[in-house]
Each structure stands twice: as C-alpha cells, then as structure tokens.
mmCIF file of C-alpha atoms in Angstrom:
data_model
loop_
_atom_site.group_PDB
_atom_site.id
_atom_site.type_symbol
_atom_site.label_atom_id
_atom_site.label_comp_id
_atom_site.label_asym_id
_atom_site.label_seq_id
_atom_site.Cartn_x
_atom_site.Cartn_y
_atom_site.Cartn_z
ATOM 1 C CA MET A 1 13.720 -214.445 67.190
ATOM 2 C CA ALA A 2 10.151 -213.061 66.699
ATOM 3 C CA GLU A 3 7.432 -213.697 68.815
ATOM 4 C CA THR A 4 6.074 -216.792 67.484
ATOM 5 C CA GLY A 5 2.425 -216.652 68.712
ATOM 6 C CA ASN A 6 -0.007 -219.636 67.628
ATOM 7 C CA SER A 7 0.298 -219.440 63.614
ATOM 8 C CA LYS A 8 1.921 -221.210 60.915
ATOM 9 C CA LEU A 9 4.161 -218.336 60.510
ATOM 10 C CA GLY A 10 5.041 -218.657 64.157
ATOM 11 C CA ASN A 11 6.100 -222.077 63.506
ATOM 12 C CA LEU A 12 8.647 -220.932 60.943
ATOM 13 C CA ALA A 13 9.902 -218.715 63.485
ATOM 14 C CA GLY A 14 10.239 -221.466 65.870
ATOM 15 C CA LEU A 15 12.346 -223.594 63.454
ATOM 16 C CA GLY A 16 14.784 -220.570 63.279
ATOM 17 C CA GLN A 17 13.645 -219.028 59.796
ATOM 18 C CA SER A 18 12.658 -215.267 60.091
ATOM 19 C CA VAL A 19 9.687 -214.057 58.031
ATOM 20 C CA TRP A 20 9.921 -210.709 56.646
ATOM 21 C CA LEU A 21 7.087 -208.445 54.906
ATOM 22 C CA ASP A 22 7.667 -207.722 51.285
ATOM 23 C CA SER A 23 5.745 -204.567 51.524
ATOM 24 C CA LEU A 24 5.582 -201.210 53.044
ATOM 25 C CA SER A 25 3.287 -198.164 52.724
ATOM 26 C CA ARG A 26 2.372 -194.852 54.457
ATOM 27 C CA ALA A 27 -1.218 -196.302 55.190
ATOM 28 C CA MET A 28 0.162 -199.312 56.687
ATOM 29 C CA LEU A 29 2.322 -197.348 59.074
ATOM 30 C CA ASP A 30 -0.424 -194.870 59.951
ATOM 31 C CA SER A 31 -3.016 -197.234 60.761
ATOM 32 C CA GLY A 32 -0.696 -199.423 62.720
ATOM 33 C CA GLU A 33 -1.151 -202.429 60.356
ATOM 34 C CA LEU A 34 2.784 -202.894 60.267
ATOM 35 C CA ALA A 35 2.927 -202.980 64.067
ATOM 36 C CA GLY A 36 0.018 -205.617 64.342
ATOM 37 C CA TYR A 37 2.409 -207.950 62.151
ATOM 38 C CA LEU A 38 4.870 -208.313 65.054
ATOM 39 C CA SER A 39 2.036 -210.533 66.872
ATOM 40 C CA LYS A 40 2.170 -212.574 63.647
ATOM 41 C CA ALA A 41 5.749 -213.406 63.843
ATOM 42 C CA ILE A 42 6.944 -210.973 60.973
ATOM 43 C CA SER A 43 10.254 -209.841 62.054
ATOM 44 C CA GLY A 44 11.355 -207.476 59.146
ATOM 45 C CA VAL A 45 10.438 -205.613 56.127
ATOM 46 C CA THR A 46 11.707 -205.414 52.671
ATOM 47 C CA SER A 47 11.025 -202.473 50.177
ATOM 48 C CA ASN A 48 11.998 -201.712 46.698
ATOM 49 C CA PRO A 49 10.911 -199.040 43.990
ATOM 50 C CA THR A 50 7.652 -201.154 42.844
ATOM 51 C CA ILE A 51 6.541 -201.320 46.499
ATOM 52 C CA PHE A 52 7.051 -197.498 46.895
ATOM 53 C CA ALA A 53 5.300 -196.750 43.459
ATOM 54 C CA LYS A 54 2.340 -198.754 44.474
ATOM 55 C CA ALA A 55 1.986 -197.140 47.642
ATOM 56 C CA MET A 56 2.319 -193.790 46.112
ATOM 57 C CA LEU A 57 -0.833 -194.468 44.056
ATOM 58 C CA SER A 58 -2.980 -195.865 46.724
ATOM 59 C CA GLY A 59 -5.040 -193.090 48.365
ATOM 60 C CA ASP A 60 -3.762 -189.802 49.637
ATOM 61 C CA SER A 61 -1.434 -190.903 52.322
ATOM 62 C CA TYR A 62 1.516 -189.048 50.923
ATOM 63 C CA ASP A 63 -0.281 -185.791 49.703
ATOM 64 C CA ALA A 64 0.462 -183.930 52.790
ATOM 65 C CA GLN A 65 4.261 -184.380 52.556
ATOM 66 C CA VAL A 66 4.232 -183.927 48.771
ATOM 67 C CA GLY A 67 2.125 -181.210 48.435
ATOM 68 C CA GLU A 68 4.332 -179.180 51.386
ATOM 69 C CA MET A 69 7.429 -180.006 49.235
ATOM 70 C CA VAL A 70 5.870 -178.827 46.034
ATOM 71 C CA ALA A 71 4.804 -175.727 47.702
ATOM 72 C CA ARG A 72 8.428 -174.943 48.559
ATOM 73 C CA GLY A 73 9.708 -175.674 45.091
ATOM 74 C CA ALA A 74 11.238 -179.303 45.963
ATOM 75 C CA SER A 75 12.644 -181.060 43.078
ATOM 76 C CA ILE A 76 11.453 -184.458 42.239
ATOM 77 C CA ASP A 77 14.551 -186.240 43.674
ATOM 78 C CA GLU A 78 14.171 -184.307 46.994
ATOM 79 C CA VAL A 79 10.492 -185.438 47.237
ATOM 80 C CA TYR A 80 11.302 -189.053 46.453
ATOM 81 C CA THR A 81 14.259 -189.094 49.030
ATOM 82 C CA ALA A 82 12.155 -187.458 51.638
ATOM 83 C CA VAL A 83 9.152 -189.939 51.204
ATOM 84 C CA VAL A 84 11.195 -193.006 51.207
ATOM 85 C CA THR A 85 13.499 -191.734 54.102
ATOM 86 C CA SER A 86 10.335 -191.002 56.303
ATOM 87 C CA ASP A 87 8.570 -194.560 55.511
ATOM 88 C CA ILE A 88 11.993 -196.557 56.093
ATOM 89 C CA ARG A 89 12.646 -194.537 59.376
ATOM 90 C CA ARG A 90 9.315 -195.525 60.699
ATOM 91 C CA ALA A 91 9.402 -198.706 59.655
ATOM 92 C CA CYS A 92 12.724 -199.366 61.445
ATOM 93 C CA GLU A 93 11.161 -197.753 64.690
ATOM 94 C CA VAL A 94 8.490 -200.353 64.334
ATOM 95 C CA MET A 95 10.663 -203.058 64.198
ATOM 96 C CA GLU A 96 13.049 -201.767 66.695
ATOM 97 C CA PRO A 97 11.786 -203.983 69.383
ATOM 98 C CA VAL A 98 12.583 -207.209 67.533
ATOM 99 C CA TYR A 99 15.974 -205.769 67.083
ATOM 100 C CA ARG A 100 16.548 -205.334 70.394
ATOM 101 C CA ARG A 101 14.852 -208.438 71.725
ATOM 102 C CA THR A 102 17.428 -210.395 69.302
ATOM 103 C CA GLY A 103 20.422 -208.679 70.257
ATOM 104 C CA GLY A 104 20.511 -206.964 66.849
ATOM 105 C CA LEU A 105 20.147 -210.270 64.830
ATOM 106 C CA ASP A 106 16.645 -209.509 63.373
ATOM 107 C CA GLY A 107 14.179 -206.734 63.158
ATOM 108 C CA PHE A 108 15.760 -205.285 59.951
ATOM 109 C CA VAL A 109 14.320 -202.963 57.127
ATOM 110 C CA SER A 110 15.811 -202.636 53.706
ATOM 111 C CA VAL A 111 16.074 -199.638 51.393
ATOM 112 C CA GLU A 112 17.332 -199.922 47.743
ATOM 113 C CA VAL A 113 20.152 -197.882 46.333
ATOM 114 C CA SER A 114 19.200 -196.706 42.987
ATOM 115 C CA PRO A 115 19.185 -199.520 40.352
ATOM 116 C CA GLU A 116 20.415 -197.306 37.741
ATOM 117 C CA LEU A 117 23.719 -197.701 39.455
ATOM 118 C CA ALA A 118 23.640 -201.449 39.550
ATOM 119 C CA HIS A 119 26.845 -201.455 37.444
ATOM 120 C CA ASP A 120 28.728 -198.745 38.933
ATOM 121 C CA ALA A 121 30.329 -199.534 42.112
ATOM 122 C CA ALA A 122 31.594 -196.065 43.460
ATOM 123 C CA PRO A 123 28.213 -194.423 43.158
ATOM 124 C CA THR A 124 26.418 -197.255 44.863
ATOM 125 C CA VAL A 125 28.737 -196.905 47.925
ATOM 126 C CA ALA A 126 28.236 -193.291 47.990
ATOM 127 C CA GLU A 127 24.199 -193.417 47.824
ATOM 128 C CA ALA A 128 24.439 -196.195 50.413
ATOM 129 C CA ARG A 129 26.329 -194.016 52.746
ATOM 130 C CA ASP A 130 23.881 -191.415 52.112
ATOM 131 C CA TRP A 131 20.772 -193.369 52.974
ATOM 132 C CA VAL A 132 22.803 -194.580 56.221
ATOM 133 C CA LYS A 133 23.090 -191.102 57.298
ATOM 134 C CA ARG A 134 19.352 -190.001 56.230
ATOM 135 C CA VAL A 135 17.635 -192.995 58.042
ATOM 136 C CA ASN A 136 20.046 -193.128 61.011
ATOM 137 C CA ARG A 137 18.704 -196.417 62.580
ATOM 138 C CA PRO A 138 20.764 -199.265 63.616
ATOM 139 C CA ASN A 139 18.273 -201.907 62.037
ATOM 140 C CA LEU A 140 18.649 -200.487 58.550
ATOM 141 C CA LEU A 141 19.872 -202.833 55.671
ATOM 142 C CA ILE A 142 21.071 -201.251 52.318
ATOM 143 C CA LYS A 143 19.858 -203.237 49.278
ATOM 144 C CA VAL A 144 22.754 -203.714 46.474
ATOM 145 C CA PRO A 145 22.204 -205.735 43.582
ATOM 146 C CA ALA A 146 24.693 -208.466 43.071
ATOM 147 C CA THR A 147 25.988 -207.705 39.847
ATOM 148 C CA ARG A 148 29.589 -208.060 38.882
ATOM 149 C CA GLU A 149 30.309 -204.425 39.616
ATOM 150 C CA GLY A 150 28.221 -204.623 42.666
ATOM 151 C CA ILE A 151 30.350 -207.282 44.338
ATOM 152 C CA GLY A 152 32.894 -204.788 45.042
ATOM 153 C CA ALA A 153 30.559 -202.313 46.330
ATOM 154 C CA ILE A 154 29.258 -205.039 48.894
ATOM 155 C CA GLU A 155 32.651 -205.541 50.353
ATOM 156 C CA ASP A 156 33.607 -201.839 50.581
ATOM 157 C CA LEU A 157 30.437 -201.132 52.367
ATOM 158 C CA THR A 158 30.801 -204.031 54.724
ATOM 159 C CA ALA A 159 34.423 -202.921 55.205
ATOM 160 C CA GLU A 160 32.888 -199.688 56.501
ATOM 161 C CA GLY A 161 30.564 -201.421 58.914
ATOM 162 C CA ILE A 162 27.323 -200.916 56.762
ATOM 163 C CA SER A 163 24.956 -203.828 56.679
ATOM 164 C CA VAL A 164 23.655 -204.881 53.272
ATOM 165 C CA ASN A 165 21.120 -206.726 51.874
ATOM 166 C CA VAL A 166 22.555 -208.321 48.584
ATOM 167 C CA THR A 167 19.790 -208.543 46.202
ATOM 168 C CA LEU A 168 19.088 -210.106 42.765
ATOM 169 C CA ILE A 169 21.113 -213.416 43.106
ATOM 170 C CA PHE A 170 20.527 -216.195 40.911
ATOM 171 C CA SER A 171 23.644 -218.287 40.207
ATOM 172 C CA LEU A 172 25.545 -220.297 42.634
ATOM 173 C CA ARG A 173 28.852 -218.894 41.483
ATOM 174 C CA ARG A 174 27.562 -215.371 42.158
ATOM 175 C CA TYR A 175 26.420 -216.372 45.538
ATOM 176 C CA ARG A 176 29.951 -217.422 46.363
ATOM 177 C CA SER A 177 31.323 -214.143 45.223
ATOM 178 C CA VAL A 178 28.856 -212.518 47.534
ATOM 179 C CA MET A 179 29.590 -214.584 50.577
ATOM 180 C CA ASP A 180 33.445 -214.028 49.743
ATOM 181 C CA ALA A 181 32.980 -209.980 49.498
ATOM 182 C CA TYR A 182 31.192 -210.297 53.077
ATOM 183 C CA PHE A 183 34.142 -212.078 54.299
ATOM 184 C CA GLY A 184 36.732 -209.755 52.786
ATOM 185 C CA GLY A 185 34.555 -206.862 54.278
ATOM 186 C CA LEU A 186 34.504 -208.207 57.475
ATOM 187 C CA GLU A 187 38.331 -208.873 57.645
ATOM 188 C CA ARG A 188 39.105 -205.229 56.565
ATOM 189 C CA PHE A 189 36.488 -203.833 59.148
ATOM 190 C CA GLU A 190 38.147 -205.725 61.716
ATOM 191 C CA LYS A 191 41.408 -204.487 60.733
ATOM 192 C CA ALA A 192 40.508 -201.098 60.940
ATOM 193 C CA GLY A 193 39.466 -201.641 64.570
ATOM 194 C CA GLY A 194 35.628 -202.148 63.881
ATOM 195 C CA ASP A 195 33.448 -204.106 65.940
ATOM 196 C CA LEU A 196 32.272 -206.875 63.800
ATOM 197 C CA GLY A 197 29.125 -207.761 65.802
ATOM 198 C CA THR A 198 27.642 -204.347 64.629
ATOM 199 C CA VAL A 199 27.372 -205.603 60.855
ATOM 200 C CA ASN A 200 24.577 -207.593 59.552
ATOM 201 C CA SER A 201 23.902 -208.956 56.070
ATOM 202 C CA VAL A 202 21.465 -211.017 54.120
ATOM 203 C CA ALA A 203 21.973 -212.494 50.710
ATOM 204 C CA SER A 204 18.803 -212.369 48.672
ATOM 205 C CA PHE A 205 18.415 -215.472 46.346
ATOM 206 C CA PHE A 206 15.436 -214.868 43.835
ATOM 207 C CA VAL A 207 13.303 -218.236 43.622
ATOM 208 C CA SER A 208 10.386 -218.142 41.505
ATOM 209 C CA ARG A 209 11.684 -216.093 38.534
ATOM 210 C CA PHE A 210 14.126 -219.323 37.905
ATOM 211 C CA ASP A 211 11.271 -221.769 37.361
ATOM 212 C CA THR A 212 9.487 -219.098 35.016
ATOM 213 C CA GLU A 213 12.416 -218.930 32.761
ATOM 214 C CA VAL A 214 13.491 -222.653 32.862
ATOM 215 C CA ASP A 215 9.997 -223.975 32.641
ATOM 216 C CA ALA A 216 9.742 -222.186 29.245
ATOM 217 C CA ARG A 217 12.992 -223.924 28.276
ATOM 218 C CA LEU A 218 11.924 -227.272 29.473
ATOM 219 C CA VAL A 219 8.526 -226.995 27.551
ATOM 220 C CA SER A 220 10.692 -226.054 24.375
ATOM 221 C CA ILE A 221 12.845 -229.040 24.695
ATOM 222 C CA GLY A 222 9.711 -230.989 24.947
ATOM 223 C CA THR A 223 11.111 -234.272 25.866
ATOM 224 C CA PRO A 224 9.575 -236.485 28.710
ATOM 225 C CA ALA A 225 12.785 -236.108 30.714
ATOM 226 C CA ALA A 226 12.587 -232.374 30.173
ATOM 227 C CA LEU A 227 8.864 -232.202 31.125
ATOM 228 C CA ALA A 228 9.093 -234.055 34.251
ATOM 229 C CA LEU A 229 11.276 -231.287 35.647
ATOM 230 C CA ARG A 230 9.168 -228.444 35.259
ATOM 231 C CA GLY A 231 8.487 -226.893 38.679
ATOM 232 C CA ARG A 232 11.540 -228.361 40.332
ATOM 233 C CA ALA A 233 14.504 -225.995 39.179
ATOM 234 C CA ALA A 234 13.781 -223.099 41.381
ATOM 235 C CA VAL A 235 13.632 -225.007 44.759
ATOM 236 C CA ALA A 236 16.641 -227.017 43.514
ATOM 237 C CA ASN A 237 18.878 -223.967 43.011
ATOM 238 C CA ALA A 238 17.773 -222.447 46.421
ATOM 239 C CA ARG A 239 18.584 -225.415 48.017
ATOM 240 C CA VAL A 240 21.856 -225.964 46.601
ATOM 241 C CA ALA A 241 22.426 -222.261 47.555
ATOM 242 C CA TYR A 242 21.594 -223.147 51.250
ATOM 243 C CA LEU A 243 24.075 -226.156 50.664
ATOM 244 C CA GLU A 244 26.962 -223.440 49.639
ATOM 245 C CA PHE A 245 25.921 -221.386 52.913
ATOM 246 C CA LEU A 246 26.562 -224.157 54.997
ATOM 247 C CA ARG A 247 29.801 -225.042 53.511
ATOM 248 C CA ALA A 248 31.217 -221.500 53.581
ATOM 249 C CA PHE A 249 29.904 -220.597 57.106
ATOM 250 C CA SER A 250 31.563 -223.817 58.394
ATOM 251 C CA SER A 251 35.080 -222.853 57.089
ATOM 252 C CA ALA A 252 38.065 -222.192 58.920
ATOM 253 C CA ARG A 253 37.989 -218.518 57.326
ATOM 254 C CA TRP A 254 34.379 -217.980 58.849
ATOM 255 C CA TYR A 255 35.313 -219.775 62.135
ATOM 256 C CA ARG A 256 37.997 -217.027 62.718
ATOM 257 C CA LEU A 257 35.734 -214.342 61.862
ATOM 258 C CA ARG A 258 33.058 -215.538 64.167
ATOM 259 C CA ARG A 259 35.560 -216.077 66.953
ATOM 260 C CA ALA A 260 35.866 -212.311 66.550
ATOM 261 C CA GLY A 261 32.242 -211.704 66.897
ATOM 262 C CA ALA A 262 31.062 -211.508 63.220
ATOM 263 C CA ASN A 263 27.453 -212.231 62.325
ATOM 264 C CA VAL A 264 26.273 -214.748 59.889
ATOM 265 C CA GLN A 265 25.111 -213.600 56.448
ATOM 266 C CA LYS A 266 21.702 -215.308 56.245
ATOM 267 C CA PRO A 267 20.284 -216.611 52.781
ATOM 268 C CA LEU A 268 17.087 -214.974 51.932
ATOM 269 C CA TRP A 269 14.628 -216.179 49.722
ATOM 270 C CA ALA A 270 13.003 -213.544 47.671
ATOM 271 C CA SER A 271 10.588 -213.589 44.834
ATOM 272 C CA THR A 272 8.498 -216.425 46.729
ATOM 273 C CA SER A 273 5.229 -215.627 45.133
ATOM 274 C CA THR A 274 4.080 -218.573 42.683
ATOM 275 C CA LYS A 275 3.901 -217.467 39.273
ATOM 276 C CA ASN A 276 2.424 -220.438 37.837
ATOM 277 C CA PRO A 277 -1.274 -221.156 38.762
ATOM 278 C CA ALA A 278 -0.436 -224.704 38.277
ATOM 279 C CA TYR A 279 1.764 -224.889 41.427
ATOM 280 C CA SER A 280 0.840 -224.661 44.889
ATOM 281 C CA ASP A 281 0.699 -221.033 46.095
ATOM 282 C CA THR A 282 2.793 -221.823 49.048
ATOM 283 C CA LEU A 283 5.489 -223.865 46.818
ATOM 284 C CA TYR A 284 8.378 -221.501 47.720
ATOM 285 C CA ILE A 285 7.721 -221.149 51.254
ATOM 286 C CA ASP A 286 7.127 -224.934 52.702
ATOM 287 C CA THR A 287 9.992 -226.262 50.637
ATOM 288 C CA LEU A 288 12.519 -223.812 51.880
ATOM 289 C CA VAL A 289 12.474 -224.127 55.663
ATOM 290 C CA ALA A 290 15.897 -223.801 57.198
ATOM 291 C CA PRO A 291 17.594 -222.263 60.273
ATOM 292 C CA GLU A 292 19.584 -219.079 59.783
ATOM 293 C CA THR A 293 17.388 -218.194 56.691
ATOM 294 C CA VAL A 294 14.992 -215.413 55.987
ATOM 295 C CA ASN A 295 11.789 -215.803 53.638
ATOM 296 C CA THR A 296 10.291 -212.423 52.645
ATOM 297 C CA LEU A 297 6.835 -212.510 51.700
ATOM 298 C CA PRO A 298 4.071 -210.159 50.151
ATOM 299 C CA GLU A 299 0.777 -210.024 52.353
ATOM 300 C CA SER A 300 -0.962 -212.424 49.732
ATOM 301 C CA ALA A 301 1.521 -215.131 50.226
ATOM 302 C CA LEU A 302 1.518 -214.627 54.039
ATOM 303 C CA ALA A 303 -2.136 -215.380 54.112
ATOM 304 C CA ALA A 304 -2.015 -218.216 51.614
ATOM 305 C CA TYR A 305 0.898 -219.878 53.804
ATOM 306 C CA GLU A 306 -1.483 -219.241 57.066
ATOM 307 C CA ASP A 307 -4.342 -220.664 55.221
ATOM 308 C CA ARG A 308 -2.858 -223.513 53.404
ATOM 309 C CA GLY A 309 0.910 -224.060 54.733
ATOM 310 C CA PRO A 310 1.524 -227.481 56.604
ATOM 311 C CA ALA A 311 0.964 -227.328 60.006
ATOM 312 C CA SER A 312 4.357 -229.083 60.824
ATOM 313 C CA PRO A 313 6.920 -227.653 58.368
ATOM 314 C CA THR A 314 9.799 -229.939 57.353
ATOM 315 C CA VAL A 315 13.132 -228.841 57.608
ATOM 316 C CA LEU A 316 15.643 -229.012 54.812
ATOM 317 C CA GLY A 317 17.832 -232.217 55.548
ATOM 318 C CA ILE A 318 20.646 -233.986 53.766
ATOM 319 C CA ASN A 319 18.371 -235.947 51.403
ATOM 320 C CA GLU A 320 16.662 -232.543 50.347
ATOM 321 C CA LEU A 321 19.949 -231.156 49.834
ATOM 322 C CA ASN A 322 21.313 -234.134 47.784
ATOM 323 C CA ASP A 323 18.225 -234.413 45.582
ATOM 324 C CA ALA A 324 18.592 -230.534 44.750
ATOM 325 C CA VAL A 325 22.125 -231.301 43.339
ATOM 326 C CA LEU A 326 20.595 -234.124 41.109
ATOM 327 C CA VAL A 327 17.989 -232.046 39.954
ATOM 328 C CA LEU A 328 20.387 -229.377 38.535
ATOM 329 C CA ASP A 329 22.552 -232.192 37.156
ATOM 330 C CA ASP A 330 19.217 -233.627 35.440
ATOM 331 C CA LEU A 331 18.518 -230.130 34.036
ATOM 332 C CA ALA A 332 21.976 -229.865 32.336
ATOM 333 C CA SER A 333 21.550 -233.561 30.968
ATOM 334 C CA VAL A 334 18.109 -232.408 29.021
ATOM 335 C CA GLY A 335 20.081 -229.240 27.518
ATOM 336 C CA VAL A 336 19.257 -226.583 29.869
ATOM 337 C CA ASP A 337 22.213 -224.193 30.296
ATOM 338 C CA TYR A 338 22.605 -223.016 33.758
ATOM 339 C CA ASP A 339 24.685 -219.990 33.064
ATOM 340 C CA ASP A 340 22.570 -218.915 30.458
ATOM 341 C CA VAL A 341 19.557 -218.951 32.549
ATOM 342 C CA THR A 342 21.129 -216.854 35.481
ATOM 343 C CA ALA A 343 22.587 -214.407 33.137
ATOM 344 C CA LYS A 344 19.491 -213.786 31.496
ATOM 345 C CA LEU A 345 17.552 -213.483 34.792
ATOM 346 C CA GLU A 346 20.111 -211.039 36.442
ATOM 347 C CA GLN A 347 19.828 -208.751 33.121
ATOM 348 C CA GLN A 348 16.058 -209.055 33.378
ATOM 349 C CA GLY A 349 16.195 -208.087 37.128
ATOM 350 C CA VAL A 350 18.347 -205.223 36.973
ATOM 351 C CA ALA A 351 16.132 -203.877 33.744
ATOM 352 C CA GLY A 352 13.006 -204.407 36.017
ATOM 353 C CA PHE A 353 14.124 -202.722 38.883
ATOM 354 C CA VAL A 354 15.230 -199.712 36.849
ATOM 355 C CA SER A 355 11.816 -199.624 35.139
ATOM 356 C CA SER A 356 10.037 -199.715 38.488
ATOM 357 C CA PHE A 357 12.416 -197.104 39.887
ATOM 358 C CA ARG A 358 11.577 -194.519 36.694
ATOM 359 C CA GLN A 359 7.971 -195.548 37.442
ATOM 360 C CA MET A 360 8.211 -194.498 40.781
ATOM 361 C CA ILE A 361 9.826 -191.195 39.943
ATOM 362 C CA GLY A 362 6.841 -190.835 37.289
ATOM 363 C CA ASP A 363 4.320 -191.349 39.938
ATOM 364 C CA ILE A 364 5.951 -188.614 42.055
ATOM 365 C CA GLU A 365 5.872 -186.309 39.169
ATOM 366 C CA SER A 366 2.093 -186.969 38.338
ATOM 367 C CA LYS A 367 1.347 -186.530 42.184
ATOM 368 C CA ARG A 368 3.221 -183.339 42.358
ATOM 369 C CA ASP A 369 1.376 -182.049 39.136
ATOM 370 C CA MET A 370 -1.925 -183.102 40.391
ATOM 371 C CA LEU A 371 -1.322 -181.141 43.717
ATOM 372 C CA THR A 372 -0.044 -178.336 41.928
ATOM 373 C CA ALA A 373 -3.125 -178.028 39.844
ATOM 374 C CA ILE A 374 -5.414 -178.280 42.611
ATOM 375 C CA ARG A 375 -3.515 -175.137 43.887
ATOM 376 C CA GLY A 376 -4.375 -173.620 40.714
ATOM 377 C CA GLU A 377 -0.481 -173.063 40.245
ATOM 378 C CA PRO A 378 1.406 -173.714 36.842
ATOM 379 C CA ALA A 379 3.189 -176.999 36.664
ATOM 380 C CA PRO A 380 6.859 -176.963 37.446
ATOM 381 C CA GLU A 381 9.336 -177.441 34.786
ATOM 382 C CA GLY A 382 11.452 -180.787 35.120
#
C-alpha cells in the first residue's frame, strides 16, 4: 500500500484502492514531480501513445536524446523505442520503493505494445517480450488490448511469467474471458515450474466512454424512463464488473492458484475523467471505491478529487452492486443494446489508440526534422 499521508487520495489507499497517475513525461521525471507524487499516495503510473505524444510536444526535454540519435542516423522506430524505454525505466525506478514496500503488489508502471497489433496475437507477444527485455525492471506491466485476439496473447504472456495490464475492456463477457485467460496462463506457468508470486496483472475497465455512448442512445430513445438513466450506465457497468471479479476470485479454481502463491488480478478503473460537464468531475472516482482495485487518474482528476472528493469515501457494498445489476436491466428494457454498445466502444478504442500511436510517430518525425534543420542538414528520407 502506498503512503497515505493526510489527503483524500490517501483515504482511498487506506481503503485498499491503489491510485495510479495516468501521465508521464521527461519533464516530470527530470523535475522530481513524479517522485513527489509518492507522498500524495500515488502508487503507480500508466502511459499510452497519447500521453507520450503530448509529452513530446511540450518543451525541449526530449531534444538532446532525439538530436543525438538523429545525428547518428537512427530511424524513427529506433528513436521512439529509445525515448519510451528511457522514460518507462526511470518511472519504474521512481516507483520501486512502493514495489518493495508492498512486497511486489503495487508500484507498477505500464507500457503499451503497438496498438496496430491489437488483432494479431503472435506479434503482440513478441513485442511484449521485447519491452520486458528493454526495460528490465520487475515492476513493469505490459499493456495489451482485450480484443478477441488479445485474449490469447494475454494467456500466453502470463504463461511466460510476464505481468500484463489488460486494457480496453468494456463488456462483462470480455472481462470474464480476461480473467479466464489470466487463470489459464497462471496454470500453465505453474506447470512449467514458474513462481506464481512473481506475476501480477490488472484488468483495465474503461468507464466514462460507456456513459458517452449510452447517454447518446438514451437521448435518441427519448422516453422518460430512458432519460432517467443518463449518467448511470458507466458506474453500473463498472460495479457489475467488480461483482464478476468477486465471483471469479472466490472460485475453487482461484483458491487453488492462490494456495500456490498467485496474486489477484485487480480491476482497474480507466478513462475516469468526466466527459459530460453536467456530471460531477469526481463521478467516476467516488462511486467506485473498493478494495483490491486501482483507479488511474490524470493530473486534472487528481486535483479535482483532492478539492471536491468526499472526506469519507463510501466503499462498494452489496446494495450498490445489486442496484448496478438493476440499472443494466433497465437499460435493456428501454432499448439499449449492451452488446452493440460494447462492440462499438472496443472498435473505437482500438482505432483511437492506433491514431494516437501514429500521431506520436509523426511528432517524433517533426521533432527530428526540426533538429535536423537547426543543424543545417538535409531532412532524412522516411
């Protein structure tokens, strides 16, 4: 558990929920800002191509490394890999005290395989292995999208003892497949003689995007019953996911793995910044407090929660979980097609990740060309 301090975020940590920062940049590392978050109960870091693209465009923190690589003729892929490896490795080192203090149960940093591989399992596994070798830190998590093809990659990586952050989960059915893949990977790893206690995982359930999509459908339906459900679908979906987590991790299959030393795959609440200004900016934080979970927040959400979050958070109980099931039933009764919603969100999520990844590559190319122009050299091809 992270240091709780005297903060509202610390209160969440005291209730068994880890809070991870959904942001990373070279400037944050150089200034000590990331290290400073440890005293505010932050116990992990997540990253993605969007985060790195934003960091690359902010200031000149990356100019020296990119300039040196450009000077020796490095390719864009080589520059990207070097930049990300450096930041992720340093972030792992910042979080290493949390990792040690918690006995290897917290203090993780996530890096994402190329989203362009989201529907191809074998290359996903190969790239994940490469990231593990490059970063070479025990508190690294490899982000793998929970597409149908990704499920096999998740099991294969777990079977090799590689810790995975399963990302882009929207549906309960897919979440059950994710947990099954984790169990299957652990069983294979144990059979191969692996130490189950060295493997960790989180399952990242995306929250706010669910309300964005469902609310639009409720408005289109337009009945009083439909409109009354606006702003309730995302929290209900996440809460029912937590109910699925409790069921799976109290099964006979899990008890056997736990006895062999396995660690719980924690649900992680992702995409928790409120998109609709009519809703509270802490909606997806103070409604999803539960032990053995993670909430990953950008800096704006961290500040909002410290300022306006509840001083005494309410932990999810049986009534909240039962009510969540009823909300999903009510959505079906007014005409919202759950399977269609989750399929669309997954498709959009993968496409958005690919777009951000390509944008980041474009940003690196722009940075390279700018530095090349400063040196008065001709722009490299490709």
